[in-house]
Amino acid sequence: MEQKPSSPTLFELAHCTTQMHAQQTAAQQTAAAPQTHARELLDRLNRLIKLAQAQASGMNMSFLFDAERRLFSIGYNVQECRLDGSYYDFLASEARLASYVAIARSDVPNEHWFTLGRPFSVLDGRTTLLSWNGTMFEYLMPLLLKRVFSGSLLETAYKAAVARHINYGKARGIPWGISEAAFSALDNNKVYQYQAFGVPGLGLKRGLEQDLVVAPYASMLALPIAPQKAVANLKALESIGMLGRFGFFDSIDYTRQRRPEGERGVIIYATMAHHQGMSLVAINNFLNNNLM
């Protein structure tokens, strides 16, 4: 069976050599345009890489660390010149990626990792590490940049969280994957509102059962844990109109109080840059042996 030639990568296209003549025809100039654009984009990306590296190397994360509690504050109050009084204190949190980096850079002591809370419960017959909001984001976002270690506490938590999300969606007859996302409420400027949504029982926060918002990027994050089920779920989302020109729309809101009469759910026709970015990294990792 004849194989079709693959498309060149951005790097390959940027470094293609072309025979330039003093008198180029319009057709030759048109043919060379993709290479020129690729080189310009690659140069821009390299500048962004250097800028990001400079900012990262110049940052000391101990600024946000409470040495007495051995925890990171959620932020710094500029008006009052003090750390906020709330803390990232769960292991099952997206913030553990910051903890990991800070410890690796010696910005904070190793003991910080063991200070992070590890509350447990039994859900769907599985012993499960709990988070605050019960979102896929809290459990799976760090996997974009960190390995899954077989047999570890976190691997068990990943699998249990994905299983809980799948079962929760199945029980309600909807696609699975709940996380922080835009939802069907607009402010005075007609901008979609945004908040964290999660699965009851998996998150300790009260009131999680009051909302039902499914975000496609949550399925992307689940690719390293349950790839076949994640792809099947994305296909289900595509079948109900969730895939647009620039990728999947941010979410679909199944919350009864916010959907028009007669409609099953409300599609949020918006795209969030960070959700699209996480999706791209998750896909790249899945297709290229955890490249990141």
Short mmCIF file of C-alpha atoms in Angstrom, two decimals:
data_model
loop_
_atom_site.label_atom_id
_atom_site.label_comp_id
_atom_site.label_asym_id
_atom_site.label_seq_id
_atom_site.Cartn_x
_atom_site.Cartn_y
_atom_site.Cartn_z
CA MET A 1 0.00 0.00 0.00
CA GLU A 2 1.44 3.33 -1.07
CA GLN A 3 2.05 5.73 1.79
CA LYS A 4 1.33 9.40 1.37
CA PRO A 5 4.27 11.69 2.09
CA SER A 6 4.03 13.37 5.49
CA SER A 7 3.84 17.13 5.82
CA PRO A 8 7.11 18.85 6.79
CA THR A 9 7.53 20.08 10.34
CA LEU A 10 7.93 23.79 11.00
CA PHE A 11 11.67 23.30 11.56
CA GLU A 12 12.07 21.34 8.30
CA LEU A 13 10.10 23.90 6.33
CA ALA A 14 12.08 26.81 7.76
CA HIS A 15 15.38 25.21 6.79
CA CYS A 16 14.44 24.13 3.29
CA THR A 17 16.97 25.32 0.72
CA THR A 18 15.65 26.87 -2.45
CA GLN A 19 17.46 27.98 -5.57
CA MET A 20 17.04 31.72 -5.65
CA HIS A 21 17.52 33.53 -8.91
CA ALA A 22 18.08 37.19 -9.47
CA GLN A 23 14.92 37.30 -11.54
CA GLN A 24 12.28 35.37 -9.56
CA THR A 25 8.94 34.80 -11.13
CA ALA A 26 5.76 35.43 -9.17
CA ALA A 27 5.23 31.69 -8.97
CA GLN A 28 8.70 31.19 -7.46
CA GLN A 29 8.07 33.90 -4.89
CA THR A 30 4.75 32.31 -3.96
CA ALA A 31 6.43 28.92 -3.59
CA ALA A 32 9.08 30.37 -1.27
CA ALA A 33 6.58 32.21 0.93
CA PRO A 34 5.81 29.25 3.25
CA GLN A 35 9.53 28.84 3.98
CA THR A 36 9.87 32.54 4.78
CA HIS A 37 6.85 32.49 7.08
CA ALA A 38 8.15 29.34 8.79
CA ARG A 39 11.54 30.95 9.44
CA GLU A 40 9.90 34.08 10.84
CA LEU A 41 7.67 32.01 13.13
CA LEU A 42 10.59 29.88 14.28
CA ASP A 43 12.63 33.01 15.05
CA ARG A 44 9.72 34.40 17.05
CA LEU A 45 9.34 31.15 18.99
CA ASN A 46 13.06 31.11 19.79
CA ARG A 47 12.83 34.66 21.14
CA LEU A 48 9.87 33.66 23.30
CA ILE A 49 11.80 30.64 24.60
CA LYS A 50 14.73 32.84 25.64
CA LEU A 51 12.38 35.34 27.29
CA ALA A 52 10.57 32.59 29.21
CA GLN A 53 13.87 31.06 30.32
CA ALA A 54 15.16 34.43 31.52
CA GLN A 55 12.00 35.11 33.50
CA ALA A 56 11.98 31.62 35.02
CA SER A 57 15.64 31.73 36.02
CA GLY A 58 15.19 35.15 37.60
CA MET A 59 12.27 34.07 39.76
CA ASN A 60 12.50 32.97 43.39
CA MET A 61 9.32 31.19 44.48
CA SER A 62 10.11 31.50 48.19
CA PHE A 63 8.46 34.92 47.98
CA LEU A 64 5.06 33.16 48.13
CA PHE A 65 6.08 30.56 50.71
CA ASP A 66 4.93 30.63 54.32
CA ALA A 67 7.89 29.13 56.17
CA GLU A 68 5.94 28.54 59.37
CA ARG A 69 3.13 26.60 57.66
CA ARG A 70 5.53 25.17 55.04
CA LEU A 71 2.91 25.90 52.38
CA PHE A 72 2.51 28.25 49.42
CA SER A 73 0.03 31.08 49.76
CA ILE A 74 -2.45 31.45 46.91
CA GLY A 75 -1.06 34.92 46.23
CA TYR A 76 0.25 38.23 47.49
CA ASN A 77 -1.98 41.14 48.47
CA VAL A 78 -0.26 44.16 46.94
CA GLN A 79 -2.49 46.75 48.66
CA GLU A 80 -1.78 45.33 52.12
CA CYS A 81 1.78 44.14 51.36
CA ARG A 82 1.22 40.66 52.75
CA LEU A 83 0.60 37.08 51.68
CA ASP A 84 -3.02 36.05 51.26
CA GLY A 85 -4.39 34.02 54.14
CA SER A 86 -5.35 30.98 52.04
CA TYR A 87 -2.93 28.25 51.01
CA TYR A 88 -2.37 25.46 48.51
CA ASP A 89 -2.41 22.62 51.00
CA PHE A 90 -3.51 19.53 48.99
CA LEU A 91 -1.29 17.15 47.06
CA ALA A 92 -4.17 16.60 44.61
CA SER A 93 -3.85 20.10 43.18
CA GLU A 94 -2.46 21.65 40.03
CA ALA A 95 -0.23 23.69 42.37
CA ARG A 96 1.90 20.63 43.15
CA LEU A 97 3.71 21.33 39.88
CA ALA A 98 4.88 24.64 41.36
CA SER A 99 5.84 22.80 44.56
CA TYR A 100 7.88 20.30 42.57
CA VAL A 101 9.74 23.02 40.67
CA ALA A 102 10.35 25.12 43.79
CA ILE A 103 11.84 22.14 45.65
CA ALA A 104 14.00 21.20 42.65
CA ARG A 105 15.35 24.77 42.52
CA SER A 106 15.94 24.79 46.30
CA ASP A 107 13.61 27.75 46.67
CA VAL A 108 11.72 25.88 49.41
CA PRO A 109 12.65 22.93 51.66
CA ASN A 110 11.88 19.30 50.79
CA GLU A 111 9.59 19.09 53.82
CA HIS A 112 7.05 21.22 51.95
CA TRP A 113 6.09 18.21 49.78
CA PHE A 114 5.21 16.13 52.83
CA THR A 115 3.18 18.96 54.34
CA LEU A 116 0.68 18.80 51.46
CA GLY A 117 -2.56 17.18 52.62
CA ARG A 118 -3.55 13.70 51.46
CA PRO A 119 -7.21 13.17 52.46
CA PHE A 120 -8.73 9.89 51.29
CA SER A 121 -12.16 8.44 50.63
CA VAL A 122 -13.58 5.33 48.96
CA LEU A 123 -15.43 6.14 45.72
CA ASP A 124 -16.84 3.55 43.32
CA GLY A 125 -14.98 0.89 45.27
CA ARG A 126 -11.62 2.65 44.92
CA THR A 127 -9.51 4.29 47.60
CA THR A 128 -9.21 7.81 46.22
CA LEU A 129 -7.03 10.81 47.02
CA LEU A 130 -9.34 13.81 47.33
CA SER A 131 -8.92 17.34 45.99
CA TRP A 132 -10.70 20.58 46.83
CA ASN A 133 -12.81 21.03 43.68
CA GLY A 134 -12.87 17.50 42.23
CA THR A 135 -11.68 18.73 38.81
CA MET A 136 -9.66 16.85 36.21
CA PHE A 137 -7.36 19.88 36.10
CA GLU A 138 -6.25 19.46 39.71
CA TYR A 139 -5.29 15.83 39.22
CA LEU A 140 -3.99 15.71 35.66
CA MET A 141 -2.56 19.09 34.61
CA PRO A 142 0.87 18.38 36.19
CA LEU A 143 1.14 15.28 33.97
CA LEU A 144 1.76 17.60 31.04
CA LEU A 145 5.29 18.08 32.42
CA LYS A 146 5.78 15.25 34.92
CA ARG A 147 6.07 11.51 34.53
CA VAL A 148 3.62 8.95 35.88
CA PHE A 149 5.43 6.63 38.26
CA SER A 150 3.93 3.16 38.28
CA GLY A 151 2.59 2.06 41.65
CA SER A 152 2.84 5.52 43.20
CA LEU A 153 0.17 7.24 45.26
CA LEU A 154 -0.35 9.78 42.51
CA GLU A 155 -0.78 7.14 39.79
CA THR A 156 -3.52 5.56 41.91
CA ALA A 157 -5.09 9.00 42.32
CA TYR A 158 -5.02 9.69 38.56
CA LYS A 159 -6.75 6.43 37.72
CA ALA A 160 -9.33 6.79 40.48
CA ALA A 161 -10.14 10.38 39.49
CA VAL A 162 -10.62 9.52 35.81
CA ALA A 163 -12.77 6.51 36.71
CA ARG A 164 -14.92 8.68 38.99
CA HIS A 165 -15.42 11.28 36.25
CA ILE A 166 -16.36 8.60 33.72
CA ASN A 167 -18.88 7.00 36.08
CA TYR A 168 -20.35 10.37 37.04
CA GLY A 169 -20.92 11.31 33.40
CA LYS A 170 -22.35 7.90 32.57
CA ALA A 171 -24.80 8.07 35.48
CA ARG A 172 -26.13 11.37 34.12
CA GLY A 173 -26.17 10.36 30.48
CA ILE A 174 -23.67 12.99 29.38
CA PRO A 175 -20.03 13.04 28.21
CA TRP A 176 -17.53 13.03 31.06
CA GLY A 177 -14.73 15.38 32.05
CA ILE A 178 -15.55 18.21 34.46
CA SER A 179 -13.08 20.96 35.26
CA GLU A 180 -12.83 24.70 35.60
CA ALA A 181 -14.32 26.32 32.53
CA ALA A 182 -16.57 29.01 31.11
CA PHE A 183 -20.28 28.45 31.68
CA SER A 184 -23.66 29.73 30.51
CA ALA A 185 -23.79 33.03 32.36
CA LEU A 186 -22.83 36.43 30.95
CA ASP A 187 -21.67 39.59 32.69
CA ASN A 188 -22.74 43.11 31.71
CA ASN A 189 -20.20 43.06 28.87
CA LYS A 190 -21.65 39.81 27.46
CA VAL A 191 -18.55 37.86 28.50
CA TYR A 192 -18.94 34.26 29.63
CA GLN A 193 -18.30 33.72 33.33
CA TYR A 194 -15.71 31.22 34.52
CA GLN A 195 -15.24 29.06 37.59
CA ALA A 196 -14.12 25.64 38.82
CA PHE A 197 -16.58 22.76 38.48
CA GLY A 198 -16.01 19.28 39.81
CA VAL A 199 -17.40 15.90 40.74
CA PRO A 200 -19.12 15.57 44.12
CA GLY A 201 -17.33 13.22 46.48
CA LEU A 202 -14.04 13.63 44.64
CA GLY A 203 -13.81 17.23 45.82
CA LEU A 204 -14.24 18.39 49.40
CA LYS A 205 -15.86 21.68 48.38
CA ARG A 206 -19.56 21.84 49.14
CA GLY A 207 -22.17 22.41 46.45
CA LEU A 208 -20.37 20.68 43.56
CA GLU A 209 -23.58 18.81 42.70
CA GLN A 210 -25.34 22.09 41.85
CA ASP A 211 -23.51 22.54 38.53
CA LEU A 212 -22.88 20.23 35.58
CA VAL A 213 -20.37 21.64 33.09
CA VAL A 214 -18.27 19.42 30.81
CA ALA A 215 -15.00 20.70 29.31
CA PRO A 216 -13.31 18.89 26.37
CA TYR A 217 -9.81 19.80 27.54
CA ALA A 218 -10.42 17.57 30.57
CA SER A 219 -10.57 14.59 28.21
CA MET A 220 -7.31 15.72 26.59
CA LEU A 221 -5.65 15.71 30.01
CA ALA A 222 -6.85 12.13 30.51
CA LEU A 223 -4.99 10.81 27.44
CA PRO A 224 -2.05 9.36 29.44
CA ILE A 225 -4.42 7.57 31.83
CA ALA A 226 -7.30 6.30 29.67
CA PRO A 227 -6.48 7.07 26.02
CA GLN A 228 -9.18 4.98 24.35
CA LYS A 229 -11.92 6.28 26.62
CA ALA A 230 -10.66 9.84 26.23
CA VAL A 231 -10.74 9.64 22.42
CA ALA A 232 -14.21 8.05 22.48
CA ASN A 233 -15.42 10.85 24.74
CA LEU A 234 -13.97 13.52 22.45
CA LYS A 235 -15.77 11.90 19.52
CA ALA A 236 -19.00 12.03 21.52
CA LEU A 237 -18.42 15.73 22.17
CA GLU A 238 -17.72 16.32 18.48
CA SER A 239 -20.98 14.58 17.57
CA ILE A 240 -22.99 17.13 19.55
CA GLY A 241 -21.35 20.13 17.88
CA MET A 242 -18.50 20.86 20.27
CA LEU A 243 -15.75 21.00 17.62
CA GLY A 244 -15.24 24.33 15.91
CA ARG A 245 -12.78 25.90 13.50
CA PHE A 246 -10.15 26.52 16.18
CA GLY A 247 -10.62 23.31 18.13
CA PHE A 248 -13.13 22.28 20.74
CA PHE A 249 -15.31 24.94 22.29
CA ASP A 250 -14.60 25.55 25.94
CA SER A 251 -17.51 23.68 27.51
CA ILE A 252 -21.11 22.55 27.43
CA ASP A 253 -23.31 23.55 30.35
CA TYR A 254 -25.83 20.90 31.38
CA THR A 255 -26.91 22.71 34.54
CA ARG A 256 -30.70 22.58 34.61
CA GLN A 257 -31.19 26.13 35.88
CA ARG A 258 -29.10 27.63 33.07
CA ARG A 259 -30.31 25.75 30.01
CA PRO A 260 -33.28 26.89 27.89
CA GLU A 261 -36.41 24.80 28.04
CA GLY A 262 -36.21 21.83 25.70
CA GLU A 263 -32.42 21.93 25.34
CA ARG A 264 -30.15 19.24 26.76
CA GLY A 265 -27.18 21.53 27.24
CA VAL A 266 -25.79 24.93 26.27
CA ILE A 267 -22.58 25.00 24.24
CA ILE A 268 -20.21 27.77 25.31
CA TYR A 269 -18.91 29.13 22.00
CA ALA A 270 -15.64 30.39 23.40
CA THR A 271 -12.04 29.22 23.43
CA MET A 272 -9.63 29.70 26.31
CA ALA A 273 -5.96 30.02 25.37
CA HIS A 274 -4.71 28.04 28.38
CA HIS A 275 -7.19 25.22 27.75
CA GLN A 276 -6.18 25.03 24.10
CA GLY A 277 -2.52 25.08 25.14
CA MET A 278 -2.98 22.24 27.61
CA SER A 279 -4.81 20.26 24.94
CA LEU A 280 -1.98 20.74 22.43
CA VAL A 281 0.66 19.65 24.95
CA ALA A 282 -1.41 16.62 25.97
CA ILE A 283 -1.83 15.54 22.35
CA ASN A 284 1.87 16.12 21.62
CA ASN A 285 2.87 14.04 24.65
CA PHE A 286 0.53 11.24 23.63
CA LEU A 287 1.73 11.10 20.03
CA ASN A 288 5.44 11.70 20.72
CA ASN A 289 6.30 9.53 23.73
CA ASN A 290 5.78 12.17 26.42
CA LEU A 291 7.94 14.73 24.65
CA MET A 292 7.37 17.43 27.25
#
